[in-house]
PDB file of C-alpha atoms in Angstrom:
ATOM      1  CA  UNK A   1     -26.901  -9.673  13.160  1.00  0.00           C
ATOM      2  CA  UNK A   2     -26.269 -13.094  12.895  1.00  0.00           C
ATOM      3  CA  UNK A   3     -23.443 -15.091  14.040  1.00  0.00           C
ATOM      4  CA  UNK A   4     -19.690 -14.201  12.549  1.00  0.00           C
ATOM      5  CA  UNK A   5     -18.690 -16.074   9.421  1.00  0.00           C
ATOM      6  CA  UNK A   6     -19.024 -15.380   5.906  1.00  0.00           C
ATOM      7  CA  UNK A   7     -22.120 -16.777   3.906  1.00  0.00           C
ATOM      8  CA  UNK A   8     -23.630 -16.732   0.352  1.00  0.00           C
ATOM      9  CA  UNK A   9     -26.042 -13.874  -0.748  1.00  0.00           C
ATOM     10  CA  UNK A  10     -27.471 -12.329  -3.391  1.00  0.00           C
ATOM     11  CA  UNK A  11     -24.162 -12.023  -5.520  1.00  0.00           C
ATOM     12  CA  UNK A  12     -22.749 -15.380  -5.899  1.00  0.00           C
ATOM     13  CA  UNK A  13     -19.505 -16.256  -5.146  1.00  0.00           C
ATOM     14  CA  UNK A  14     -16.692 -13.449  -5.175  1.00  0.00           C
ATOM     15  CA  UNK A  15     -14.459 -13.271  -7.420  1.00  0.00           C
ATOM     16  CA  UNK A  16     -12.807  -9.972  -6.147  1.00  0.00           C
ATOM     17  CA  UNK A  17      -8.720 -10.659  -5.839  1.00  0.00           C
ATOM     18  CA  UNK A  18      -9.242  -9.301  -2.147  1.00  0.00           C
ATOM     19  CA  UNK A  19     -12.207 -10.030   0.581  1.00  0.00           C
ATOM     20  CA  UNK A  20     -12.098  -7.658   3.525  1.00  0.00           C
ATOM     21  CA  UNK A  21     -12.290  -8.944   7.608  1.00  0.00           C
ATOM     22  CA  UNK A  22     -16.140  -8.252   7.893  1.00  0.00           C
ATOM     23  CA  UNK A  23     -18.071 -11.276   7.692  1.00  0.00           C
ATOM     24  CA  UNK A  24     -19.537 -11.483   4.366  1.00  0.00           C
ATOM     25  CA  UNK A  25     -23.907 -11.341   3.871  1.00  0.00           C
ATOM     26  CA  UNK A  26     -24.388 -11.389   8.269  1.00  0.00           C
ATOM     27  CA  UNK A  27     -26.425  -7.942   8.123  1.00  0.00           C
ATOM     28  CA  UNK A  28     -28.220  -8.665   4.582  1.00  0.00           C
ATOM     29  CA  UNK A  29     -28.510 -11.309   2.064  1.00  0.00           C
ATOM     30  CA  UNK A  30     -28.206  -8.252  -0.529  1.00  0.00           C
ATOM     31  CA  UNK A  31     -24.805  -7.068   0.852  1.00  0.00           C
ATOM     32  CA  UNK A  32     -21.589  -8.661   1.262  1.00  0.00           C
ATOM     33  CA  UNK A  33     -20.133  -6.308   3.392  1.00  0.00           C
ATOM     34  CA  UNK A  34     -22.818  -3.977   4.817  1.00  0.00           C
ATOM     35  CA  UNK A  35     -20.758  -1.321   6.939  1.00  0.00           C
ATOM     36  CA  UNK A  36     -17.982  -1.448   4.432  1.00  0.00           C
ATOM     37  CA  UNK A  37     -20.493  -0.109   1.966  1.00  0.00           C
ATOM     38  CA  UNK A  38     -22.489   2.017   3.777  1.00  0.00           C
ATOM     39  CA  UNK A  39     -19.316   3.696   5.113  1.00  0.00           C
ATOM     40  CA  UNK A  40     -19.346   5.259   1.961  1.00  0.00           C
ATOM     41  CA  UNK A  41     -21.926   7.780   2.017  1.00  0.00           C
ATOM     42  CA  UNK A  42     -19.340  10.503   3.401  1.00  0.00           C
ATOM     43  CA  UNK A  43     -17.333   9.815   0.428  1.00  0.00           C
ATOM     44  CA  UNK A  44     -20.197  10.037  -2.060  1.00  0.00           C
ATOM     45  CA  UNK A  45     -22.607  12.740  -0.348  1.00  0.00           C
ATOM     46  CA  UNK A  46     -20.704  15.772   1.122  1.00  0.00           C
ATOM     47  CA  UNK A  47     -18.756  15.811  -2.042  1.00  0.00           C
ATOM     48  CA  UNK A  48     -21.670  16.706  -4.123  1.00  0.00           C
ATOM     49  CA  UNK A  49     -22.266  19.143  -2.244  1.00  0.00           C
ATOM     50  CA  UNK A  50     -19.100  20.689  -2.427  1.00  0.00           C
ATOM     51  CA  UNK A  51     -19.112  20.034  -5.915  1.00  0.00           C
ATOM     52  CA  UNK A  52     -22.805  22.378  -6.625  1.00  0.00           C
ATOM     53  CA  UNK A  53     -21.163  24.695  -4.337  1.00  0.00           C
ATOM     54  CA  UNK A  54     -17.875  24.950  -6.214  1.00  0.00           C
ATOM     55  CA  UNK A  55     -20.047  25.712  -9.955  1.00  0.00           C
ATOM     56  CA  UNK A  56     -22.140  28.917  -7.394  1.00  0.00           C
ATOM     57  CA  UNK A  57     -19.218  30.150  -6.425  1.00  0.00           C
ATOM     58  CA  UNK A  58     -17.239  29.858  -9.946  1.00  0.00           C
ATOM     59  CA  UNK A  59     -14.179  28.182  -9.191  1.00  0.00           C
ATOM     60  CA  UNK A  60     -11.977  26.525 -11.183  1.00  0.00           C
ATOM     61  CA  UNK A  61     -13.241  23.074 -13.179  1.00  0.00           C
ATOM     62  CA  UNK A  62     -10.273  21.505 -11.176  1.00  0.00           C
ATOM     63  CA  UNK A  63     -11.492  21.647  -8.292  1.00  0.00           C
ATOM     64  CA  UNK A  64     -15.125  20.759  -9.402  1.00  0.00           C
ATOM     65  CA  UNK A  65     -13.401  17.554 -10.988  1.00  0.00           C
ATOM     66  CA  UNK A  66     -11.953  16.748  -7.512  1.00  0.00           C
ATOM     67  CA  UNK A  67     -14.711  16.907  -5.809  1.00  0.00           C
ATOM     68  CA  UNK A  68     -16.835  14.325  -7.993  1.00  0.00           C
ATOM     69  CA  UNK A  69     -13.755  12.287  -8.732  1.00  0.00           C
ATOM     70  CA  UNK A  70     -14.005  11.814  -4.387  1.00  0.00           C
ATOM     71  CA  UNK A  71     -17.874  10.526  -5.225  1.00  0.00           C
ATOM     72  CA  UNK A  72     -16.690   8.026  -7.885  1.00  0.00           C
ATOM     73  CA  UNK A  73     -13.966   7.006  -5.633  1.00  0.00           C
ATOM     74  CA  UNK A  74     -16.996   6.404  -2.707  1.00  0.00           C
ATOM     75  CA  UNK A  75     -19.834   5.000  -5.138  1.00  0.00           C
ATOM     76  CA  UNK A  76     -16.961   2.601  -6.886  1.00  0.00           C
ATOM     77  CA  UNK A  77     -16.118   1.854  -3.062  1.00  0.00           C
ATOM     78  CA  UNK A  78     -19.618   0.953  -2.125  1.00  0.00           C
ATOM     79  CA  UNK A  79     -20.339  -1.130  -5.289  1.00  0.00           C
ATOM     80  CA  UNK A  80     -16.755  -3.563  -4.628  1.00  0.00           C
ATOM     81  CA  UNK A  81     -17.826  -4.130  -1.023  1.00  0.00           C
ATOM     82  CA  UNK A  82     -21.696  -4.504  -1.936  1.00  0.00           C
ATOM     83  CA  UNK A  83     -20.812  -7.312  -4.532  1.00  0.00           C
ATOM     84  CA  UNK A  84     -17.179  -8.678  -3.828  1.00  0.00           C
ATOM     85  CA  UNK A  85     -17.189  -9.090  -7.617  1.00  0.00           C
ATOM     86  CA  UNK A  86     -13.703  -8.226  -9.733  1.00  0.00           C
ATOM     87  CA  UNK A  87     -14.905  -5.722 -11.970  1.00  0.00           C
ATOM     88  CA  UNK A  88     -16.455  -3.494  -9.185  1.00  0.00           C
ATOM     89  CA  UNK A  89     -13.106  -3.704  -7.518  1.00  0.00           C
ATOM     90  CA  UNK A  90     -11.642  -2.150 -10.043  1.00  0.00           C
ATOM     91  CA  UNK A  91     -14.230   0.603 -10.021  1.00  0.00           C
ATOM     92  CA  UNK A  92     -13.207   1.462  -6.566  1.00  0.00           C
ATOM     93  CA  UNK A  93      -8.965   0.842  -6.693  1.00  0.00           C
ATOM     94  CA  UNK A  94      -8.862   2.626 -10.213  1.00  0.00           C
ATOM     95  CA  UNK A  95     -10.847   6.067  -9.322  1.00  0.00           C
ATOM     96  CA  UNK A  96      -8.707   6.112  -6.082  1.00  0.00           C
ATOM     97  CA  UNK A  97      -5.341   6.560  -8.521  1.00  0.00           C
ATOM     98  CA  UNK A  98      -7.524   8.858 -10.772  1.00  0.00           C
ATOM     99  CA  UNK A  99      -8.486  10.950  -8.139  1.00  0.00           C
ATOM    100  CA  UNK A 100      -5.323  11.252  -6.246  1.00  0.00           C
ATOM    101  CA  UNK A 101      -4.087  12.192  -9.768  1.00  0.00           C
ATOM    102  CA  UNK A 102      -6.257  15.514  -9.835  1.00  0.00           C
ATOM    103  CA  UNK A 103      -5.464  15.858  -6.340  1.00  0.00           C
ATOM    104  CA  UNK A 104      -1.978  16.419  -6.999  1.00  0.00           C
ATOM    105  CA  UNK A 105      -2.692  18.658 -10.035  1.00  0.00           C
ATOM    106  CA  UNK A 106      -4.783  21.336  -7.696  1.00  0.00           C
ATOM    107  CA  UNK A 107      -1.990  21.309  -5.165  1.00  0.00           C
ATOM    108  CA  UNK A 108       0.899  22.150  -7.667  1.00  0.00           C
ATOM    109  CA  UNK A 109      -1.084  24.621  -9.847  1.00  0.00           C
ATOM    110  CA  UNK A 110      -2.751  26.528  -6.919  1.00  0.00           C
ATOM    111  CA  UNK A 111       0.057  29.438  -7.329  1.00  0.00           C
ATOM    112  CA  UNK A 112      -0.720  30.088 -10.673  1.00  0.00           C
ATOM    113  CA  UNK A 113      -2.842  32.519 -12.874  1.00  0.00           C
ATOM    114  CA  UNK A 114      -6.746  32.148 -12.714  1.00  0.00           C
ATOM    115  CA  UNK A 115      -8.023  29.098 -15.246  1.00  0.00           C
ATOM    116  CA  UNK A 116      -4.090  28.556 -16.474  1.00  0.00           C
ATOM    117  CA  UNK A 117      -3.581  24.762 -17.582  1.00  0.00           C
ATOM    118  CA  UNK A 118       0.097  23.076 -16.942  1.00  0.00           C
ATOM    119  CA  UNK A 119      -0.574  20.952 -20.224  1.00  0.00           C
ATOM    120  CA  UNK A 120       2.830  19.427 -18.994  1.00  0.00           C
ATOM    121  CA  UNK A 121       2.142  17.744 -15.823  1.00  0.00           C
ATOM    122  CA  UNK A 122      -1.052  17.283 -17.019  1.00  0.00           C
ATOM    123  CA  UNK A 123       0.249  14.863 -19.562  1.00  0.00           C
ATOM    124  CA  UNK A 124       2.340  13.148 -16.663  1.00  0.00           C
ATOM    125  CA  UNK A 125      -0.458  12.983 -14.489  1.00  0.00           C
ATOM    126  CA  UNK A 126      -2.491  11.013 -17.275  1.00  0.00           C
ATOM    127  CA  UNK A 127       0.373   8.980 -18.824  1.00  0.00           C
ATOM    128  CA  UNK A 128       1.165   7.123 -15.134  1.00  0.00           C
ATOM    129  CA  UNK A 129      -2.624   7.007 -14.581  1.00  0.00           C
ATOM    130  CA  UNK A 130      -3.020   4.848 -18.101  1.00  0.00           C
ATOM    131  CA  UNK A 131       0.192   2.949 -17.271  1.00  0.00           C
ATOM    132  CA  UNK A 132      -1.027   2.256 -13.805  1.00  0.00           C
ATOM    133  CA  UNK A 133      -4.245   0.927 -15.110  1.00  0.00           C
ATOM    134  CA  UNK A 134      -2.848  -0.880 -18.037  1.00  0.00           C
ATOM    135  CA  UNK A 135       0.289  -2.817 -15.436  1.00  0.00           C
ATOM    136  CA  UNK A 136      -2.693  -3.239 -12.652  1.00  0.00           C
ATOM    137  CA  UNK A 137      -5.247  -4.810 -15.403  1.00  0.00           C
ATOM    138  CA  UNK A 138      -2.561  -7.475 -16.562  1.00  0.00           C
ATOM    139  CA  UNK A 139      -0.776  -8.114 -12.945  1.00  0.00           C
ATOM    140  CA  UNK A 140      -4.027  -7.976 -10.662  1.00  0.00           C
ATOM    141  CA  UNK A 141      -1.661  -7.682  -7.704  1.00  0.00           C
ATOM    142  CA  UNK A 142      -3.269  -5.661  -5.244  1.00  0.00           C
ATOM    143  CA  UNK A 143       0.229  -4.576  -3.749  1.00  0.00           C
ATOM    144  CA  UNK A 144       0.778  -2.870  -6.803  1.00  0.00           C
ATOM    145  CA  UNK A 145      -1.860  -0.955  -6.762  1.00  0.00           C
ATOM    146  CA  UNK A 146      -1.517   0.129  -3.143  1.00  0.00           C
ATOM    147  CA  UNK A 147       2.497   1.049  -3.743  1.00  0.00           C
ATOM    148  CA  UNK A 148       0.745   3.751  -6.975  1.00  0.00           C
ATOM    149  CA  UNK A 149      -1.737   4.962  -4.629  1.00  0.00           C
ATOM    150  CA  UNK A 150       1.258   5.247  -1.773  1.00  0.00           C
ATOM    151  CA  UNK A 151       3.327   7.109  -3.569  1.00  0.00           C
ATOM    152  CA  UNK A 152       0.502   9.690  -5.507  1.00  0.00           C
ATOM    153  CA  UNK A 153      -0.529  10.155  -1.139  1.00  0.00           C
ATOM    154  CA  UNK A 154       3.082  11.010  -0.546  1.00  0.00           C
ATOM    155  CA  UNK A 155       3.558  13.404  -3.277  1.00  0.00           C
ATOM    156  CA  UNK A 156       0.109  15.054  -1.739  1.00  0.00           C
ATOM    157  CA  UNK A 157       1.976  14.827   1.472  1.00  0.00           C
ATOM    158  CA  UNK A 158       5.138  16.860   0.611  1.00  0.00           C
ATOM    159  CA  UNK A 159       3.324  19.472  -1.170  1.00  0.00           C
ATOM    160  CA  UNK A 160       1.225  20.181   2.223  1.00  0.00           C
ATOM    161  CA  UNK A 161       4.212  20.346   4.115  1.00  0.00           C
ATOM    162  CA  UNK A 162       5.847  22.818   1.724  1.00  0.00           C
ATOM    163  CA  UNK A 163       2.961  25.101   1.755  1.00  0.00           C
ATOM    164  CA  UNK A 164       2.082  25.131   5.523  1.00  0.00           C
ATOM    165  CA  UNK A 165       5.829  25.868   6.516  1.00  0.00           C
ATOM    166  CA  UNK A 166       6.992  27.880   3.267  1.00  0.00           C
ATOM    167  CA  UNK A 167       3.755  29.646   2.200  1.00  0.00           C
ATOM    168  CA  UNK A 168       0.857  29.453   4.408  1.00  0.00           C
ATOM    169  CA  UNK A 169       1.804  28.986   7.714  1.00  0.00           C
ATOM    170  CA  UNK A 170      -1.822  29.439   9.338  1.00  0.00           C
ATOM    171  CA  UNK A 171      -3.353  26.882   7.178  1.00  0.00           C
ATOM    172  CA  UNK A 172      -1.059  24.137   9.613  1.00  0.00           C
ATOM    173  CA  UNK A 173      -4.630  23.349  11.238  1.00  0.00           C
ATOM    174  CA  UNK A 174      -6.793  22.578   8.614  1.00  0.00           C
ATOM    175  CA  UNK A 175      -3.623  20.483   6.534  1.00  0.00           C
ATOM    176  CA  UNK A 176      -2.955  18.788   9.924  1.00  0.00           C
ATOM    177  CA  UNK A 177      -5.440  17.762  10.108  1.00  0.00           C
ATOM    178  CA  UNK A 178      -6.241  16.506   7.224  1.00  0.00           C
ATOM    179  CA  UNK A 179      -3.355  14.265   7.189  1.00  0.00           C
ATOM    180  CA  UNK A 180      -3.721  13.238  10.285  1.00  0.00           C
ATOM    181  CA  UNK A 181      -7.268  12.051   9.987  1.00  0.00           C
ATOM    182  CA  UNK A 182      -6.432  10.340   7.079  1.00  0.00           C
ATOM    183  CA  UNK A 183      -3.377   8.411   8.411  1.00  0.00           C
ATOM    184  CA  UNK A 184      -5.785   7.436  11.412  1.00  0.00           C
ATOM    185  CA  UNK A 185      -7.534   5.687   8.964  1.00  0.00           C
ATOM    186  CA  UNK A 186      -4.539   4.186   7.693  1.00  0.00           C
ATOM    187  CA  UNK A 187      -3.806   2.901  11.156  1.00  0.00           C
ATOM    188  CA  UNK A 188      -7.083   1.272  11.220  1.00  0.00           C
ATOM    189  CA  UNK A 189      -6.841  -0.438   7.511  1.00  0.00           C
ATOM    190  CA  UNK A 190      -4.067  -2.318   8.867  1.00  0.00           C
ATOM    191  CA  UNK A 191      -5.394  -3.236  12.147  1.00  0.00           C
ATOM    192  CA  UNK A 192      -8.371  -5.001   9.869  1.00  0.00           C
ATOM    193  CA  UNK A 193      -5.873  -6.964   8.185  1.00  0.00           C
ATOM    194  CA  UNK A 194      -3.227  -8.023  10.562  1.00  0.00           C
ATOM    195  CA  UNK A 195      -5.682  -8.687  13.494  1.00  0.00           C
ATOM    196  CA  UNK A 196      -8.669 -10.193  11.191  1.00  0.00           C
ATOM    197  CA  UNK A 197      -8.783 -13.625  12.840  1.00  0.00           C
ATOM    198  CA  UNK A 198      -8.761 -11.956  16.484  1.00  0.00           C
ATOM    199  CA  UNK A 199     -11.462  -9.242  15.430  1.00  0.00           C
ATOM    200  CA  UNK A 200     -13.554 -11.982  14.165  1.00  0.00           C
ATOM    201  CA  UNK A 201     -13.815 -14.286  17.072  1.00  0.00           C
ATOM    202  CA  UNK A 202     -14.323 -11.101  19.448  1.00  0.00           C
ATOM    203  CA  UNK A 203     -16.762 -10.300  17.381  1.00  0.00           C
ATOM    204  CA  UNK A 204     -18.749 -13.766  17.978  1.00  0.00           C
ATOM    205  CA  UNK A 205     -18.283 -13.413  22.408  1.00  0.00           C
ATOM    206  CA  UNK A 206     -19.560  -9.609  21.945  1.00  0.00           C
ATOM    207  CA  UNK A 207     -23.266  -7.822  21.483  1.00  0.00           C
ATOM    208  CA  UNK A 208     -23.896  -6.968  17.412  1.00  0.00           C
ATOM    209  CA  UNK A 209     -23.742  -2.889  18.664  1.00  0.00           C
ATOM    210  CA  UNK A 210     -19.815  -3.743  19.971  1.00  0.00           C
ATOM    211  CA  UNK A 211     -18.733  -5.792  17.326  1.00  0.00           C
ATOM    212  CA  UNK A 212     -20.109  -3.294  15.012  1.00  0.00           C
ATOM    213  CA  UNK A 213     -17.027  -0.731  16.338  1.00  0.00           C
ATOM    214  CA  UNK A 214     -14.713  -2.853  15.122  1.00  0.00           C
ATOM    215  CA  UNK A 215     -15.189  -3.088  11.507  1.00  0.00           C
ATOM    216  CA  UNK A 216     -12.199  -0.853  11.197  1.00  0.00           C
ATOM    217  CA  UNK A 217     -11.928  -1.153   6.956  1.00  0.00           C
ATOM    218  CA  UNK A 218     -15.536   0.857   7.949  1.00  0.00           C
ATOM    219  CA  UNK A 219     -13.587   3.169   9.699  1.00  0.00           C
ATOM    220  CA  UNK A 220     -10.888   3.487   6.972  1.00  0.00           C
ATOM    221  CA  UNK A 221     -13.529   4.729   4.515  1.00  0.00           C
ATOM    222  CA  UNK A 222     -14.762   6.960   7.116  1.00  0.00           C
ATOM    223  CA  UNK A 223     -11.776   8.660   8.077  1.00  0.00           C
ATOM    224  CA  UNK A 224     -10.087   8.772   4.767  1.00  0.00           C
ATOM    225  CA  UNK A 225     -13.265   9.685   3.256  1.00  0.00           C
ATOM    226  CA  UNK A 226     -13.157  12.541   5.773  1.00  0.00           C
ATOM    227  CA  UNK A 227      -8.983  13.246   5.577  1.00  0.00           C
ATOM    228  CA  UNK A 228      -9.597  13.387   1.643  1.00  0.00           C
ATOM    229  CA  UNK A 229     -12.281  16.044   1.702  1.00  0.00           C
ATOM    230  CA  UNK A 230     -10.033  18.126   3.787  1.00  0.00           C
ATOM    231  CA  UNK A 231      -7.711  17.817   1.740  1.00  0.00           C
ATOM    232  CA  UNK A 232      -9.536  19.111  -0.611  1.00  0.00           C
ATOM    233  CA  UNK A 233     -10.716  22.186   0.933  1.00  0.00           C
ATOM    234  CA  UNK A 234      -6.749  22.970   2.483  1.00  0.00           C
ATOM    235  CA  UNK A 235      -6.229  22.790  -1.438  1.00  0.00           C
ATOM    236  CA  UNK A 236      -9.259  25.469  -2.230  1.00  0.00           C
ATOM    237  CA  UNK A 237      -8.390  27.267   0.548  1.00  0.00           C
ATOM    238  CA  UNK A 238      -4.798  27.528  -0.496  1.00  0.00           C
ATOM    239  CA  UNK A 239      -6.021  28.381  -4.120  1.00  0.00           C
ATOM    240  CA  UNK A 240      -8.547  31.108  -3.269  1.00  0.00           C
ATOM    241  CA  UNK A 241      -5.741  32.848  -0.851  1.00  0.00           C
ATOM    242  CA  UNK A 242      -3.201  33.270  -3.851  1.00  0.00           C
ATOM    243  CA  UNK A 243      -6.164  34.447  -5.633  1.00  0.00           C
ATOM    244  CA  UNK A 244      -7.034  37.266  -3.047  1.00  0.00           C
ATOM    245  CA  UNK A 245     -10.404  35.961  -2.126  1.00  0.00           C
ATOM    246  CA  UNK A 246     -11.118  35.540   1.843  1.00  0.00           C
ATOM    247  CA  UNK A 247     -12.108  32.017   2.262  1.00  0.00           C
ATOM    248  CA  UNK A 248     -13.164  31.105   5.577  1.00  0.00           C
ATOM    249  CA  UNK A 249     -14.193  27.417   6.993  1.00  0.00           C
ATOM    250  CA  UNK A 250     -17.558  27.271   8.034  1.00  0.00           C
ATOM    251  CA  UNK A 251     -19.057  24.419   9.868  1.00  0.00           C
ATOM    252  CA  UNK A 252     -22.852  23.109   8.784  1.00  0.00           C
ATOM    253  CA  UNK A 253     -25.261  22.080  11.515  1.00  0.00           C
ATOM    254  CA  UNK A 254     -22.104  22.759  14.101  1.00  0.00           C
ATOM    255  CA  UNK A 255     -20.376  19.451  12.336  1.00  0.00           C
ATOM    256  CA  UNK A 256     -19.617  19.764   8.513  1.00  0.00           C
ATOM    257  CA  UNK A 257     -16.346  21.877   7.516  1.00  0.00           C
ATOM    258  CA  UNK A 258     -17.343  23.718   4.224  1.00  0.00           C
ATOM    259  CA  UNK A 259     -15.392  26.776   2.817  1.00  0.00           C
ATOM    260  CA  UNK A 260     -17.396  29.823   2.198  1.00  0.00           C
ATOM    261  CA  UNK A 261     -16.324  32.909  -0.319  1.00  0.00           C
ATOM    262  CA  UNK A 262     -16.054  36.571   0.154  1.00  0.00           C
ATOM    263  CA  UNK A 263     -16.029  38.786  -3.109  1.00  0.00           C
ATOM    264  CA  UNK A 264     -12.558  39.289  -4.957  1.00  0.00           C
ATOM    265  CA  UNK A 265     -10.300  42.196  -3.206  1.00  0.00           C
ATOM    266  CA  UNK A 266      -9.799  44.979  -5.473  1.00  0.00           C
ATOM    267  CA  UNK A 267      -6.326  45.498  -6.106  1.00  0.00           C
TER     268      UNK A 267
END
């Protein structure tokens, strides 16, 4: 890696409204910000797979839709931080509202009847999604965007906590968890951007395999890439219960958390 300090590369100048604390083009002249966009393959991977799982096992198109909605939110992610270029940025910030949108949709239909559609919040869900992109494209304050995306994460955040104390009481782990993963990687988004001038010049008195560690927007992606896909599967798992199959949480190769069916109960 070569020394700290942003350079040109293969994208020109940025014209992004915001430019992360990793030193831009150090790792590759093709990359602005190599581990911020690498960081995204758990975003953009596991999710497909949990998307062709979700079409096997026949669940619900919601839930199908939240899984690839995750992947755009991680291949719109990797494209910003590749380039550093506006429009990309908006294919990262905009599927992140989008997403959280369907998010919240799975978690306050998953007590109703099999393939049933709440046309009503549905309608909500899409009207502050179109005003949230149509404010965001004329303001281009990144604030704003972050208070949407805030408050959709806090709505997620209530509905857990109603369900684990309320409904589900055993699934405190796995939404735990979740949360707690992802506001780890909250912690660490902030670090990067209060502490950016500090991380930077440790970064230049440190080995490239140490300075690596603390690219902690990196870490953001991967822990909220990780919180969000738990989320995910504490909302399928929720879902599947009310609909008297026995989902249990398996874990691939020792490491990966993936739910796996049994066969509808008779009743």
């Amino acid at each position: 890696m070569a020394p700290a300090g942003d350079r040109d590369g293969y994208w020109g100048s940025t014209t992004s409204t915001l430019d992360w604390c990793e030193e831009n083009y150090t790792v590759t002249w093709y990359i602005a910000e190599f581990w911020n966009t690498v960081s995204n393959l758990i975003m953009i991977i596991p999710p497909l797979f949990g998307a062709i799982q979700s079409v096997k096992d026949g669940l619900e198109k919601r839930y199908i839709a939240s899984y690839l909605a995750l992947t755009v939110v991680g291949m719109g992610s990797w494209c910003f931080h590749m380039t550093l270029k506006y429009e990309m940025q908006l294919l990262d910030e905009l599927p992140m509202i989008y997403s959280c949108c369907i998010f919240v949709y799975c978690m306050f239909e998953c007590f109703k009847m099999k393939n049933s559609v709440n046309y009503h919040l549905l309608f909500t869900l899409v009207l502050f999604s179109l005003i949230v992109t149509i404010v965001y494209l004329k303001v281009k304050e990144p604030v704003f965007h972050q208070v949407m995306y805030g408050m959709l994460v806090f709505t997620l955040v209530l509905r857990s906590i109603y369900i684990v104390t309320w409904v589900y009481p055993w699934l405190r782990g796995l939404g735990y968890t979740s949360l707690g993963i992802f506001l780890l990687g909250f912690l660490f988004w902030n670090i990067d951007n209060i502490f950016c001038d500090s991380l930077r010049n440790f970064r230049k008195k440190v080995p490239p395999i140490i300075g690596v560690t603390t690219q902690f927007h990196a870490w953001w992606h991967i822990l909220t890439g990780l919180g969000s896909y738990l989320h995910i599967l504490f909302s399928l798992y929720t879902r599947t219960l009310y609909l008297r199959y026995r989902p249990k949480v398996k874990f691939l190769f020792g490491i990966w958390p993936v739910i796996l069916l049994e066969p509808l109960r008779k009743h």
